[in-house]
Coordinates of C-alpha atoms in Angstrom, one line a residue:
X10 CA 128.8 61.1 110.3
X11 CA 126.9 57.7 110.0
X12 CA 123.0 57.8 110.1
X13 CA 120.6 56.4 112.4
X14 CA 118.0 54.4 111.3
X15 CA 114.9 52.8 113.1
X16 CA 117.4 49.8 113.3
X17 CA 119.7 51.7 115.6
X18 CA 119.7 51.2 119.5
X19 CA 119.9 55.3 119.5
X20 CA 116.9 55.6 117.1
X21 CA 114.3 55.1 119.3
X22 CA 115.3 58.0 121.7
X23 CA 116.1 60.3 119.5
X24 CA 113.2 60.2 117.1
X25 CA 110.9 60.2 120.2
X26 CA 109.7 63.8 121.1
X27 CA 111.4 65.7 123.8
X28 CA 108.5 67.4 124.5
X29 CA 104.8 67.3 124.2
X30 CA 104.5 63.6 123.5
X31 CA 101.0 64.7 121.5
X32 CA 103.1 64.7 117.9
X33 CA 105.0 61.6 117.1
X34 CA 107.9 61.4 114.3
X35 CA 109.2 58.8 112.1
X36 CA 112.0 59.9 110.2
X37 CA 113.7 57.3 107.8
X38 CA 117.1 58.5 109.3
X39 CA 118.6 60.7 111.5
X40 CA 121.8 63.1 111.7
X41 CA 124.0 64.1 114.6
X42 CA 126.3 66.5 113.3
X43 CA 129.3 68.1 115.4
X44 CA 129.7 71.4 113.6
X45 CA 128.8 73.5 110.6
X46 CA 130.5 71.3 107.9
X47 CA 128.7 68.5 109.1
X48 CA 125.6 70.4 109.1
X49 CA 125.8 71.3 105.7
X50 CA 126.6 67.7 104.5
X51 CA 123.3 66.6 106.3
X52 CA 121.3 69.1 104.2
X53 CA 123.3 68.7 101.1
X54 CA 122.5 65.5 101.3
X55 CA 119.0 65.5 102.2
X56 CA 118.3 67.7 99.2
X57 CA 119.7 65.7 96.7
X58 CA 118.0 62.7 97.5
X59 CA 114.6 64.7 97.7
X60 CA 114.1 63.8 101.4
X61 CA 112.6 66.9 103.8
X62 CA 114.7 67.8 106.3
X63 CA 113.9 69.7 109.5
X64 CA 116.2 70.6 112.9
X65 CA 116.0 70.1 116.3
X66 CA 117.7 71.5 119.2
X67 CA 116.1 70.9 122.6
X68 CA 113.2 69.4 121.0
X69 CA 110.4 71.5 122.8
X70 CA 108.3 72.9 119.9
X71 CA 104.8 73.2 121.5
X72 CA 103.3 71.9 117.8
X73 CA 104.3 69.0 115.4
X74 CA 106.8 71.1 113.3
X75 CA 109.5 68.6 114.0
X76 CA 107.6 65.4 115.2
X77 CA 105.6 65.4 111.6
X78 CA 105.1 62.2 110.3
X79 CA 106.2 63.7 106.6
X80 CA 109.8 64.9 107.6
X81 CA 112.3 62.2 106.5
X82 CA 114.9 63.4 107.6
X83 CA 116.3 64.9 111.1
X84 CA 119.2 66.6 112.1
X85 CA 120.1 66.7 115.3
X86 CA 121.9 69.4 116.7
X87 CA 122.1 68.6 120.4
X88 CA 125.7 67.2 120.3
X89 CA 127.1 70.5 119.2
X90 CA 127.3 72.7 122.6
X91 CA 130.4 74.8 122.6
X92 CA 130.4 77.9 124.5
X93 CA 133.2 80.8 124.6
X94 CA 133.9 84.6 123.7
X95 CA 135.1 85.6 120.6
X96 CA 137.7 88.2 120.5
X97 CA 137.4 89.1 117.2
X98 CA 133.7 89.8 117.1
X99 CA 133.8 90.6 121.1
X100 CA 130.8 88.7 121.7
X101 CA 130.1 85.2 123.0
X102 CA 129.4 82.3 121.0
X103 CA 126.5 79.8 122.0
X104 CA 126.0 76.5 119.1
X105 CA 122.6 75.8 118.6
X106 CA 122.6 72.3 120.4
X107 CA 123.9 73.9 123.9
X108 CA 120.6 73.9 126.5
X109 CA 119.4 77.2 128.0
X110 CA 120.7 76.0 131.4
X111 CA 124.2 75.1 130.0
X112 CA 124.3 78.5 128.9
X113 CA 123.5 80.3 132.2
X114 CA 126.0 77.8 133.6
X115 CA 128.9 78.7 131.5
X116 CA 128.3 82.4 131.1
X117 CA 128.0 82.4 134.9
X118 CA 130.9 80.6 136.0
X119 CA 133.5 81.7 133.3
X120 CA 132.8 85.4 133.2
X121 CA 130.2 86.2 136.2
X122 CA 127.3 87.2 133.2
X123 CA 124.2 86.3 131.7
X124 CA 121.2 86.3 128.3
X125 CA 117.8 86.7 129.5
X126 CA 116.5 83.4 128.5
X127 CA 113.8 81.2 129.0
X128 CA 112.9 79.7 132.5
X129 CA 112.7 75.6 131.4
X130 CA 116.8 74.8 131.9
X131 CA 116.5 71.9 129.3
X132 CA 115.0 74.5 126.5
X133 CA 117.6 74.5 123.5
X134 CA 118.8 77.7 122.2
X135 CA 118.5 76.7 118.8
X136 CA 115.2 77.5 118.5
X137 CA 114.8 79.5 121.3
X138 CA 116.7 82.8 120.5
X139 CA 115.6 83.0 117.0
X140 CA 111.7 83.2 118.5
X141 CA 112.4 86.3 120.5
X142 CA 113.2 84.4 124.0
X143 CA 111.4 86.0 127.1
X144 CA 111.8 84.5 130.4
X145 CA 112.4 85.1 134.2
X146 CA 114.6 88.3 133.5
X147 CA 112.9 90.0 130.7
X148 CA 111.5 92.9 132.4
X149 CA 115.0 93.8 133.7
X150 CA 117.0 92.9 130.5
X151 CA 114.9 92.3 127.9
X152 CA 114.4 90.0 125.2
X153 CA 117.4 87.3 124.6
X154 CA 117.1 88.2 120.8
X155 CA 118.1 91.7 121.9
X156 CA 121.1 91.2 122.4
X157 CA 122.3 88.9 119.5
X158 CA 124.9 89.9 117.5
X159 CA 125.1 87.9 114.4
X160 CA 124.1 84.2 113.6
X161 CA 125.4 81.6 111.5
X162 CA 123.2 79.7 109.4
X163 CA 123.4 76.8 107.0
X164 CA 121.2 77.0 104.0
X165 CA 120.3 76.0 100.3
X166 CA 120.6 78.9 97.4
X167 CA 118.8 78.4 94.3
X168 CA 120.7 75.7 92.5
X169 CA 120.2 73.8 95.5
X170 CA 123.9 73.8 96.6
X171 CA 123.7 73.9 100.9
X172 CA 126.3 76.6 102.1
X173 CA 127.0 78.6 105.4
X174 CA 126.9 82.4 105.6
X175 CA 127.1 84.5 108.8
X176 CA 124.7 87.8 109.6
X177 CA 125.5 90.6 111.9
X178 CA 123.8 93.8 113.2
X179 CA 126.1 96.0 111.7
X180 CA 124.7 98.5 109.6
X181 CA 127.2 98.0 106.7
X182 CA 126.5 94.3 107.1
X183 CA 125.0 93.0 103.4
X184 CA 123.5 90.2 105.2
X185 CA 121.6 92.4 108.2
X186 CA 118.5 91.0 107.1
X187 CA 119.1 87.8 107.7
X188 CA 120.6 88.7 111.0
X189 CA 116.7 90.6 111.4
X190 CA 115.0 87.8 110.8
X191 CA 116.7 85.9 113.6
X192 CA 115.8 88.3 116.4
X193 CA 111.9 86.8 116.3
X194 CA 111.2 85.3 113.0
X195 CA 111.1 81.6 115.0
X196 CA 112.4 78.2 114.0
X197 CA 112.6 76.3 111.0
X198 CA 111.9 79.7 108.6
X199 CA 114.7 80.2 106.8
X200 CA 117.9 77.3 107.3
X201 CA 119.8 75.7 110.1
X202 CA 121.0 77.8 112.7
X203 CA 124.4 76.6 113.8
X204 CA 126.2 79.6 116.4
X205 CA 124.8 82.3 117.9
X206 CA 126.9 85.2 118.6
X207 CA 125.6 87.3 121.6
X208 CA 126.5 90.9 122.7
X209 CA 124.7 93.6 124.8
X210 CA 123.8 96.9 122.1
X211 CA 125.8 99.1 124.2
X212 CA 128.9 97.3 124.7
X213 CA 131.9 99.0 123.9
X214 CA 135.4 97.5 123.6
X215 CA 136.6 93.4 123.8
X216 CA 136.0 92.6 127.8
X217 CA 133.8 89.6 128.1
X218 CA 132.9 90.6 131.8
X219 CA 131.0 93.6 130.2
X220 CA 129.9 92.2 126.9
X221 CA 126.5 90.9 128.5
X222 CA 124.7 91.8 131.7
X223 CA 125.8 91.2 134.8
X224 CA 124.3 88.1 136.3
X225 CA 121.9 88.7 139.8
X226 CA 123.8 88.1 142.8
X227 CA 120.4 86.5 144.4
X228 CA 117.2 85.2 143.5
X229 CA 114.3 85.6 146.3
X230 CA 111.5 83.9 144.7
X231 CA 107.8 83.9 146.3
X232 CA 105.1 81.7 146.2
X233 CA 101.4 82.5 146.9
X234 CA 98.6 79.8 147.3
X235 CA 95.3 79.9 148.1
X236 CA 92.1 77.1 148.5
X237 CA 90.1 77.2 145.0
X238 CA 87.4 76.2 147.3
X239 CA 87.2 79.5 149.7
X240 CA 86.7 81.2 146.4
X241 CA 83.6 82.8 144.8
X242 CA 83.6 84.9 141.5
X243 CA 83.7 87.9 143.0
X244 CA 86.9 87.1 145.2
X245 CA 88.0 85.3 141.6
X246 CA 87.3 88.9 139.7
X247 CA 89.4 91.2 142.5
X248 CA 92.5 88.5 141.8
X249 CA 92.4 89.2 138.5
X250 CA 91.8 92.3 138.8
X251 CA 94.3 92.9 140.6
X252 CA 96.9 91.2 139.0
X253 CA 96.1 92.9 135.4
X254 CA 95.8 96.3 137.8
X255 CA 99.1 95.8 138.8
X256 CA 101.0 94.8 135.6
X257 CA 99.4 97.9 133.6
X258 CA 100.8 100.1 136.4
X259 CA 104.1 98.4 136.2
X260 CA 105.2 97.8 132.5
X261 CA 106.6 101.1 131.5
X262 CA 110.7 100.7 131.2
X263 CA 111.5 102.9 134.0
X264 CA 109.3 101.1 136.9
X265 CA 110.9 100.5 139.9
X266 CA 109.3 97.1 139.4
X267 CA 111.2 95.8 136.8
X268 CA 113.5 93.9 138.9
X269 CA 110.2 91.7 139.2
X270 CA 108.6 89.3 137.6
X271 CA 105.4 87.2 138.5
X272 CA 102.8 84.9 136.9
X273 CA 99.4 84.3 137.9
X274 CA 98.4 80.5 137.7
X275 CA 94.4 80.4 137.5
X276 CA 94.1 76.6 137.5
X277 CA 91.4 74.6 136.7
X278 CA 89.2 74.1 140.1
X279 CA 90.5 70.5 139.9
X280 CA 93.7 71.4 140.7
X281 CA 92.2 73.4 144.2
X282 CA 94.8 75.8 144.2
X283 CA 94.9 79.0 143.1
X284 CA 99.0 80.5 143.2
X285 CA 101.2 83.1 142.5
X286 CA 105.0 82.3 141.9
X287 CA 107.6 84.9 140.7
X288 CA 110.9 86.5 141.9
X289 CA 113.0 89.7 142.0
X290 CA 116.8 90.8 142.4
X291 CA 118.3 93.6 143.9
X292 CA 119.2 94.5 147.1
X293 CA 115.8 95.3 147.8
X294 CA 114.0 92.3 146.6
X295 CA 111.9 92.0 150.1
X296 CA 110.2 95.4 149.6
X297 CA 109.3 94.7 145.9
X298 CA 108.0 91.4 146.9
X299 CA 106.0 92.8 150.0
X300 CA 104.6 95.4 147.8
X301 CA 103.6 93.3 144.9
X302 CA 101.6 91.0 147.3
X303 CA 100.0 93.7 148.9
X304 CA 98.6 95.3 145.7
X305 CA 97.3 91.9 144.4
X306 CA 97.0 89.2 147.3
X307 CA 95.6 90.6 150.0
X308 CA 92.4 93.0 148.5
X309 CA 91.8 88.9 147.3
X310 CA 90.8 89.2 151.3
X311 CA 90.8 85.3 151.9
X312 CA 94.0 83.7 153.8
X313 CA 96.9 82.3 151.5
X314 CA 100.2 80.4 152.2
X315 CA 103.4 82.6 151.7
X316 CA 106.5 80.7 150.9
X317 CA 110.1 83.2 150.1
X318 CA 113.8 82.1 149.7
X319 CA 116.6 83.5 148.7
X320 CA 119.0 81.3 146.6
X321 CA 122.3 82.0 144.8
X322 CA 121.5 83.1 141.0
X323 CA 123.1 79.5 139.2
X324 CA 121.3 77.6 141.6
X325 CA 117.9 78.9 141.0
X326 CA 118.6 79.2 137.5
X327 CA 119.5 75.4 136.9
X328 CA 116.4 74.3 138.9
X329 CA 113.9 77.2 138.8
X330 CA 110.5 76.5 140.5
X331 CA 111.0 72.7 140.9
X332 CA 107.5 71.9 140.8
X333 CA 106.8 73.3 137.1
X334 CA 109.4 70.8 135.9
X335 CA 108.6 67.8 137.9
X336 CA 109.1 64.2 136.5
X337 CA 106.5 63.1 134.3
X338 CA 106.9 66.7 132.6
X339 CA 107.9 64.9 129.4
X340 CA 105.2 62.6 129.6
X341 CA 102.7 65.2 128.9
X342 CA 100.5 66.0 125.8
X343 CA 99.8 69.2 125.8
X344 CA 98.0 72.2 124.0
X345 CA 98.7 75.8 124.8
X346 CA 97.3 78.2 123.6
X347 CA 99.2 82.3 123.9
X348 CA 97.8 85.7 123.2
X349 CA 99.5 89.3 124.6
X350 CA 97.9 92.0 126.2
X351 CA 98.4 95.7 126.1
X352 CA 95.6 96.5 128.8
X353 CA 93.9 93.9 131.7
X354 CA 90.9 91.8 130.9
X355 CA 87.5 93.2 131.1
X356 CA 84.9 92.3 133.4
X357 CA 83.5 90.0 131.1
X358 CA 87.0 88.2 130.0
X359 CA 87.1 87.8 133.8
X360 CA 83.5 86.1 134.1
X361 CA 84.7 83.8 131.0
X362 CA 87.7 82.7 132.6
X363 CA 85.7 81.7 136.0
X364 CA 83.4 79.5 133.6
X365 CA 85.8 77.7 132.0
X366 CA 88.1 77.4 135.1
X367 CA 84.8 76.1 137.7
X368 CA 83.3 74.1 134.3
X369 CA 82.3 70.2 135.8
X370 CA 84.7 68.8 133.0
X371 CA 87.9 66.2 134.4
X372 CA 90.3 68.4 132.7
X373 CA 94.0 69.7 133.8
X374 CA 93.9 73.4 132.4
X375 CA 94.8 76.7 133.5
X376 CA 95.0 80.2 132.3
X377 CA 98.6 81.7 133.5
X378 CA 99.2 85.7 133.4
X379 CA 102.9 87.1 133.4
X380 CA 103.9 90.2 134.2
X381 CA 105.3 91.4 130.6
X382 CA 106.8 94.9 129.5
X383 CA 109.7 96.7 131.2
X384 CA 112.9 96.6 129.4
X385 CA 111.0 94.6 126.6
X386 CA 109.2 97.6 126.1
X387 CA 112.6 99.7 124.9
X388 CA 112.8 98.8 121.8
X389 CA 110.6 99.4 119.0
X390 CA 108.7 97.4 116.9
X391 CA 110.8 97.1 114.0
X392 CA 114.5 97.2 115.2
X393 CA 113.6 93.3 115.5
X394 CA 111.4 90.7 114.6
X395 CA 109.9 90.6 117.5
X396 CA 106.8 92.8 116.7
X397 CA 105.2 93.4 120.4
X398 CA 107.0 96.0 122.2
X399 CA 103.8 97.7 124.3
X400 CA 102.4 95.1 126.1
X401 CA 101.8 94.3 130.0
X402 CA 100.7 90.9 130.0
X403 CA 101.6 87.8 128.1
X404 CA 98.6 84.6 129.0
X405 CA 98.1 81.4 128.0
X406 CA 95.2 79.0 128.0
X407 CA 97.2 75.4 128.6
X408 CA 95.7 72.1 129.1
X409 CA 97.7 68.6 129.4
X410 CA 96.6 64.7 129.7
X411 CA 98.8 61.3 129.5
X412 CA 95.5 59.1 129.0
X413 CA 94.3 59.3 125.9
X414 CA 91.0 59.6 126.8
X415 CA 92.1 62.6 128.1
X416 CA 92.4 64.4 124.6
X417 CA 89.4 65.5 123.2
X418 CA 87.6 67.1 126.2
X419 CA 90.9 68.6 127.5
X420 CA 91.4 69.8 123.3
X421 CA 87.4 71.2 123.6
X422 CA 88.0 72.9 126.9
X423 CA 91.0 74.8 126.1
X424 CA 89.9 76.1 122.3
X425 CA 86.7 77.0 123.7
X426 CA 87.8 78.7 126.4
X427 CA 90.8 80.9 124.3
X428 CA 87.5 81.4 121.2
X429 CA 85.2 82.6 124.2
X430 CA 88.0 85.4 125.6
X431 CA 88.0 87.4 122.3
X432 CA 84.7 86.9 121.0
X433 CA 84.4 90.5 119.1
X434 CA 87.4 89.7 117.7
X435 CA 86.6 86.5 115.8
X436 CA 88.2 84.1 118.8
X437 CA 91.8 85.5 118.3
X438 CA 93.7 88.1 120.1
X439 CA 94.2 90.5 117.0
X440 CA 96.3 93.5 117.3
X441 CA 94.0 96.4 118.6
X442 CA 94.0 98.5 121.8
X443 CA 93.4 95.5 124.2
X444 CA 95.7 92.6 122.3
X445 CA 98.7 92.4 120.2
X446 CA 98.5 89.2 119.0
X447 CA 101.0 86.1 120.0
X448 CA 104.2 85.0 120.4
X449 CA 105.9 82.4 117.7
X450 CA 108.0 80.5 120.0
X451 CA 104.7 79.7 121.9
X452 CA 103.3 78.5 118.2
X453 CA 99.3 77.9 117.5
X454 CA 98.2 76.1 114.4
X455 CA 94.5 77.0 115.2
X456 CA 95.4 80.7 114.5
X457 CA 95.6 79.5 110.9
X458 CA 92.4 77.4 111.1
X459 CA 89.2 79.0 109.7
X460 CA 87.2 77.4 112.3
X461 CA 89.1 78.8 115.1
X462 CA 90.8 82.1 113.6
X463 CA 87.3 83.8 112.4
X464 CA 88.9 87.3 112.9
X465 CA 89.7 87.6 109.2
X466 CA 93.3 88.6 110.5
X467 CA 95.5 85.6 109.4
X468 CA 98.2 83.7 111.3
X469 CA 100.9 85.8 110.5
X470 CA 99.9 89.1 111.6
X471 CA 98.8 87.8 115.1
X472 CA 103.0 87.0 115.2
X473 CA 104.9 89.6 113.2
X474 CA 102.5 92.4 112.1
X475 CA 103.8 94.6 110.4
X476 CA 107.0 92.4 110.0
X477 CA 105.7 89.9 107.9
X478 CA 106.4 91.1 103.9
X479 CA 110.1 91.6 105.3
X480 CA 110.4 88.1 106.6
X481 CA 109.0 87.4 103.4
X482 CA 111.5 88.9 101.7
X483 CA 114.4 87.3 103.6
X484 CA 112.6 84.0 103.1
X485 CA 112.9 84.2 99.0
X486 CA 116.0 85.4 99.3
X487 CA 117.5 82.8 101.5
X488 CA 115.6 79.5 101.2
X489 CA 114.4 80.0 97.5
X490 CA 113.6 76.4 97.2
X491 CA 111.4 76.2 100.5
X492 CA 113.1 73.6 101.8
X493 CA 112.9 74.6 105.8
X494 CA 109.0 74.9 106.4
X495 CA 106.4 73.9 108.7
X496 CA 102.5 74.5 109.5
X497 CA 103.6 78.0 110.4
X498 CA 106.0 79.0 108.3
X499 CA 107.0 81.9 106.8
X500 CA 106.3 81.8 102.9
X501 CA 107.7 84.0 100.4
X502 CA 105.6 86.5 98.5
X503 CA 103.8 85.0 95.3

């Protein structure tokens, strides 16, 4: 396994950021392992030469954890893409370099099953599953991490020796805490994941056709769009209030609407539209969508365009809402600031959103509100490292730009927007009656900044809540030399 250095024709492509061009890394060299043995050798070489290694799967980290100028060795696992059923463990194996889309394709064509995971098919599973992983099917099936049976990790012991270890969720597994840490602990903390074993917690026997949920027979998508120019603050408030109320009323695990997922796109007025995009599965999808829109869209009292389409599951999974991931998507510099909500926006927060979304600034930005809960909320907070288990919404303030001159106004807008949504809790969504922190798969280094987090609540509480000390113990045991770290990585207790 050779070292790919800057004079190699492959270097510029491999060193470049896959997503979010806000960050640029310049590693001394890149490794492309094809096996766990290769990963062990690559890490050992980096440790022996006292160089800092990081791992990349799909390259969609929202912050500069991988594309960091201080990183000297980039271990890119994108050639490790095997997917198969392990009869011994009665679980599906997915190697860390596979993409979400390829995982969907192989699981469906091979066995007619699905793992609920992310929305963009190009995301790599390596850094995705271990951060919890939510997406279009989460309300019906839960998080991808809820199906993690075992994980293979390459890490480094206290003597500097690199080795691999497998940890399972079996109660008598001495490595069980390491498995638990990978059900929401986030990437870049303990070592390099090389393989995941995936299996429903309630699956019995060794039949691959029942080891994971059966894939939907079809998916019905819906798109609603209003002209921004038709909205005043009152109509805007009706829309946001209606979406929040519906989410609160239908986030319980026994809701008849767990098969429906939707996102409210509150775009900046520059963009010209306000939108809802969503989907439903099952034979009564049309009725669920009709009722959803009757509760949210119609009370706004303004004309809107409605588009409804039905497609086969795999066709949808490999190209979901193409306009969201259109050409140019990977050329954007972006900042995304995430928050979990346990209850809807207050009138004050709706007013703040209206103020920022109608501000006279030339930026591309939006407030996204995604329905949450359902099956996600059937798991107790300490069963996995994904601690937020009673939320109704995942909310994000987003902005993106391509031209360098867009950076300062865009960053100022999104940071202040987010801060002003939480004036009573120091500018961040602290765990309280209304909010419940943030999602580690949507990392935001501002949460570790005293300028932007004035709550007195540390960043790790926002992501991990009461689970952080337990994660620290896993860190101390399995990465005692802190070989694997980044700006928001888990630190072993002093």
